[in-house]
Structures are given as structure tokens and as C-alpha cells.
Amino acid sequence: LRITEVKTDIELTFEGNYQSSIGTRLSMWQAAWLMWEESPLLGIGPSKFQGKYGEMVLNRTVPMGDLIHNQPHNDILHAASSGGVLKLMSYVFLIAGPYTFFYRRYKKFRFDFDKRVFPIMGMQVVAAFFITGLTNSNFDLQIYSTMYAVLVCVLAKLTVFEINEAEPTKPLDPTALSH
């Protein structure tokens, strides 16, 4: 079970061994933070994390973790280290913009069950991507970026979709089917 692995990973990290899932993430996060401090405005550039991380491990600037990763497994730190404040602000808007939109629609229709469902789903999608992005780099992979964009756009459209009020829909009459 993953819970047992987490316990073991934490114990190893406290012993100074960062060669585990959690230990490597902590090492990469420290490295990403240092990279951002080194170049806060523009970051170190795209696709440079793995090489820079390897240098930092060899120089003993950060603890030895697995060197196979090309990003720090954290969307916030990945944006900051690879693109600086500019990319970090883009990430913040990518998350905060849709969440704010869905939240405002939810507040507007909070007492209308039919109209509040899609804003709730939208907030859940954005929150899920943000939360999983704390331990993974979702937006580093095209499939996750595309899925996020499609889900947010579809849910946004469903959130604002209005049935033509000039032609209201009527519930299906079960007796009409028998004729």
C-alpha cells in the first residue's frame, strides 16, 4: 500500500536518504526554489531543470534524489523555476481565472439546483488540477493541459448555457408514448 511507502519514505528522508518518492520530491523542490531564486524574473528556461538539478546534486547544493526527472513534480515550482515570475503569474491566472468564474456563477445560482451543478463541477476540476499539481507537474504534459482546457471550456459553456426561453422545454408526457 502507498501508506506504508509514505511512512518508509519519510523515515528514509529523516535518515538523510532522499532516494525515495517523497525524498526525491523534497530534493527537487529545494532545487527548483534555488533555481527560481537564481533567476526570478525569467527562470532558467524550458527543459533545463534536469541538467541543472543534476549539477546541484553533484555540487551537494541539494540532497541526492533520483536524477531521472525533467521537472520538479510541482506545478508552482516548475512554473517559477523554468519561467520565473512571468510563467508563475500565468499559472496563477490559469487556475484562479476559471475558479473565480465558476465560483461567481455558483454564487449567482446557488439556490437553483439545475444551474449550480456545472459551476460546482468546474470548481472541482480546477481544484483537482491545483491539488494534484502540488505533487506532480500536470501542465508539463500535453495530455493533462489539453484535458484541463477541454474540461474548463465545456463546463464554462454548460454553465452559461440557457435554453431558449421563447420555447421552454416540457417534461415528457408518458401517455404520449403509448399512442
Short mmCIF file of C-alpha atoms in Angstrom, two decimals:
data_model
loop_
_atom_site.label_atom_id
_atom_site.label_comp_id
_atom_site.label_asym_id
_atom_site.label_seq_id
_atom_site.Cartn_x
_atom_site.Cartn_y
_atom_site.Cartn_z
CA LEU A 1 0.00 0.00 0.00
CA ARG A 2 1.06 3.57 -0.67
CA ILE A 3 0.55 4.49 3.01
CA THR A 4 3.28 2.06 4.02
CA GLU A 5 5.57 3.51 1.33
CA VAL A 6 4.94 7.04 2.61
CA LYS A 7 5.93 6.00 6.13
CA THR A 8 9.10 4.33 4.83
CA ASP A 9 9.93 7.31 2.58
CA ILE A 10 9.61 9.73 5.50
CA GLU A 11 11.80 7.55 7.71
CA LEU A 12 14.46 7.33 4.98
CA THR A 13 14.38 11.09 4.46
CA PHE A 14 14.89 11.74 8.18
CA GLU A 15 17.90 9.39 7.99
CA GLY A 16 19.34 11.53 5.17
CA ASN A 17 18.44 9.15 2.33
CA TYR A 18 16.46 11.09 -0.29
CA GLN A 19 16.30 8.22 -2.80
CA SER A 20 12.58 7.66 -2.46
CA SER A 21 9.46 9.19 -3.95
CA ILE A 22 8.99 11.74 -1.16
CA GLY A 23 12.72 12.32 -0.65
CA THR A 24 13.31 12.98 -4.33
CA ARG A 25 10.39 15.40 -4.44
CA LEU A 26 11.76 17.31 -1.44
CA SER A 27 15.18 17.47 -3.08
CA MET A 28 13.70 18.61 -6.42
CA TRP A 29 11.51 21.21 -4.70
CA GLN A 30 14.54 22.63 -2.91
CA ALA A 31 16.44 22.72 -6.19
CA ALA A 32 13.54 24.38 -8.02
CA TRP A 33 13.31 27.03 -5.31
CA LEU A 34 17.04 27.74 -5.58
CA MET A 35 16.76 27.91 -9.38
CA TRP A 36 13.96 30.45 -9.06
CA GLU A 37 15.98 32.50 -6.56
CA GLU A 38 18.86 32.46 -9.06
CA SER A 39 16.69 33.80 -11.90
CA PRO A 40 13.38 35.08 -10.51
CA LEU A 41 12.15 37.10 -13.48
CA LEU A 42 12.56 34.64 -16.36
CA GLY A 43 13.60 31.40 -14.66
CA ILE A 44 16.26 29.05 -16.01
CA GLY A 45 14.33 28.37 -19.23
CA PRO A 46 12.35 25.43 -20.55
CA SER A 47 13.79 21.89 -20.48
CA LYS A 48 16.77 22.86 -18.33
CA PHE A 49 15.62 21.53 -14.97
CA GLN A 50 17.11 18.03 -15.22
CA GLY A 51 20.61 19.23 -16.11
CA LYS A 52 20.61 21.99 -13.52
CA TYR A 53 19.23 19.63 -10.87
CA GLY A 54 21.99 17.12 -11.65
CA GLU A 55 24.61 19.85 -11.20
CA MET A 56 23.11 20.87 -7.87
CA VAL A 57 23.16 17.27 -6.62
CA LEU A 58 26.78 16.80 -7.74
CA ASN A 59 27.78 20.08 -6.04
CA ARG A 60 25.90 18.93 -2.92
CA THR A 61 23.72 22.05 -3.03
CA VAL A 62 20.68 19.78 -2.64
CA PRO A 63 20.39 16.20 -1.33
CA MET A 64 20.83 13.29 -3.73
CA GLY A 65 17.48 12.29 -5.22
CA ASP A 66 16.63 10.37 -8.38
CA LEU A 67 18.15 12.27 -11.29
CA ILE A 68 15.76 10.98 -13.95
CA HIS A 69 13.11 13.69 -13.62
CA ASN A 70 12.91 16.63 -16.03
CA GLN A 71 10.68 18.76 -13.78
CA PRO A 72 10.24 19.19 -10.01
CA HIS A 73 6.86 17.41 -9.67
CA ASN A 74 5.11 20.60 -8.55
CA ASP A 75 3.29 22.93 -10.95
CA ILE A 76 4.02 26.06 -8.91
CA LEU A 77 7.74 25.37 -8.51
CA HIS A 78 8.00 24.19 -12.12
CA ALA A 79 6.48 27.45 -13.37
CA ALA A 80 8.69 29.55 -11.09
CA SER A 81 11.95 27.72 -11.81
CA SER A 82 11.54 27.31 -15.57
CA GLY A 83 9.78 30.58 -16.42
CA GLY A 84 10.22 32.87 -13.45
CA VAL A 85 7.62 35.30 -12.19
CA LEU A 86 6.09 35.66 -15.66
CA LYS A 87 5.28 31.95 -16.01
CA LEU A 88 4.27 31.74 -12.37
CA MET A 89 1.73 34.54 -12.87
CA SER A 90 0.42 32.76 -15.97
CA TYR A 91 -0.08 29.62 -13.88
CA VAL A 92 -1.87 31.59 -11.16
CA PHE A 93 -4.24 33.08 -13.76
CA LEU A 94 -4.73 29.66 -15.37
CA ILE A 95 -6.03 28.37 -12.04
CA ALA A 96 -7.58 31.47 -10.43
CA GLY A 97 -9.36 32.75 -13.54
CA PRO A 98 -11.58 29.72 -14.21
CA TYR A 99 -12.09 29.08 -10.50
CA THR A 100 -13.28 32.66 -9.98
CA PHE A 101 -15.60 32.40 -12.98
CA PHE A 102 -17.17 29.17 -11.73
CA TYR A 103 -17.43 30.48 -8.15
CA ARG A 104 -19.24 33.64 -9.27
CA ARG A 105 -21.68 31.58 -11.35
CA TYR A 106 -22.23 29.28 -8.37
CA LYS A 107 -22.98 32.22 -6.06
CA LYS A 108 -25.40 33.66 -8.61
CA PHE A 109 -27.35 30.37 -8.91
CA ARG A 110 -26.69 28.76 -5.53
CA PHE A 111 -30.41 28.21 -4.89
CA ASP A 112 -31.14 26.81 -8.36
CA PHE A 113 -30.03 23.18 -8.37
CA ASP A 114 -30.06 22.83 -12.16
CA LYS A 115 -27.92 25.91 -12.77
CA ARG A 116 -25.43 25.39 -9.95
CA VAL A 117 -24.34 21.87 -10.91
CA PHE A 118 -21.95 22.89 -13.69
CA PRO A 119 -20.27 25.69 -11.71
CA ILE A 120 -19.67 23.19 -8.90
CA MET A 121 -18.19 20.71 -11.36
CA GLY A 122 -15.99 23.46 -12.79
CA MET A 123 -14.68 24.41 -9.35
CA GLN A 124 -13.97 20.74 -8.67
CA VAL A 125 -11.99 20.31 -11.90
CA VAL A 126 -9.87 23.39 -11.23
CA ALA A 127 -9.33 22.42 -7.57
CA ALA A 128 -8.40 18.86 -8.54
CA PHE A 129 -5.78 20.07 -11.01
CA PHE A 130 -4.39 22.51 -8.46
CA ILE A 131 -4.21 19.90 -5.68
CA THR A 132 -2.64 17.19 -7.85
CA GLY A 133 -0.25 19.85 -9.16
CA LEU A 134 1.23 20.19 -5.69
CA THR A 135 2.99 16.82 -6.07
CA ASN A 136 3.09 16.49 -9.86
CA SER A 137 3.64 18.74 -12.86
CA ASN A 138 0.29 18.43 -14.62
CA PHE A 139 0.79 21.26 -17.07
CA ASP A 140 4.17 19.90 -18.17
CA LEU A 141 2.39 17.12 -20.06
CA GLN A 142 0.30 17.97 -23.10
CA ILE A 143 -2.42 15.42 -22.33
CA TYR A 144 -3.13 16.97 -18.91
CA SER A 145 -3.02 20.53 -20.29
CA THR A 146 -5.40 19.60 -23.07
CA MET A 147 -7.75 17.77 -20.72
CA TYR A 148 -7.81 20.77 -18.37
CA ALA A 149 -8.56 23.17 -21.23
CA VAL A 150 -11.33 20.99 -22.67
CA LEU A 151 -12.98 20.35 -19.30
CA VAL A 152 -12.86 24.01 -18.27
CA CYS A 153 -14.21 25.20 -21.63
CA VAL A 154 -17.00 22.62 -21.81
CA LEU A 155 -18.07 23.25 -18.23
CA ALA A 156 -17.91 27.03 -18.76
CA LYS A 157 -20.19 26.70 -21.78
CA LEU A 158 -22.59 24.45 -19.86
CA THR A 159 -22.52 26.95 -17.01
CA VAL A 160 -23.73 29.82 -19.20
CA PHE A 161 -25.95 27.76 -21.49
CA GLU A 162 -29.54 28.96 -21.49
CA ILE A 163 -32.40 27.07 -23.05
CA ASN A 164 -34.33 29.32 -25.37
CA GLU A 165 -36.96 30.81 -23.06
CA ALA A 166 -39.28 31.51 -26.00
CA GLU A 167 -39.62 27.75 -26.43
CA PRO A 168 -39.49 26.25 -22.95
CA THR A 169 -38.92 22.55 -22.72
CA LYS A 170 -41.71 20.46 -21.32
CA PRO A 171 -41.38 17.24 -19.38
CA LEU A 172 -42.05 14.17 -21.46
CA ASP A 173 -45.64 13.01 -21.10
CA PRO A 174 -45.56 9.23 -20.55
CA THR A 175 -49.08 8.87 -22.02
CA ALA A 176 -47.91 10.43 -25.28
CA LEU A 177 -45.59 7.47 -25.85
CA SER A 178 -48.39 4.91 -25.83
CA HIS A 179 -50.15 6.38 -28.91
#
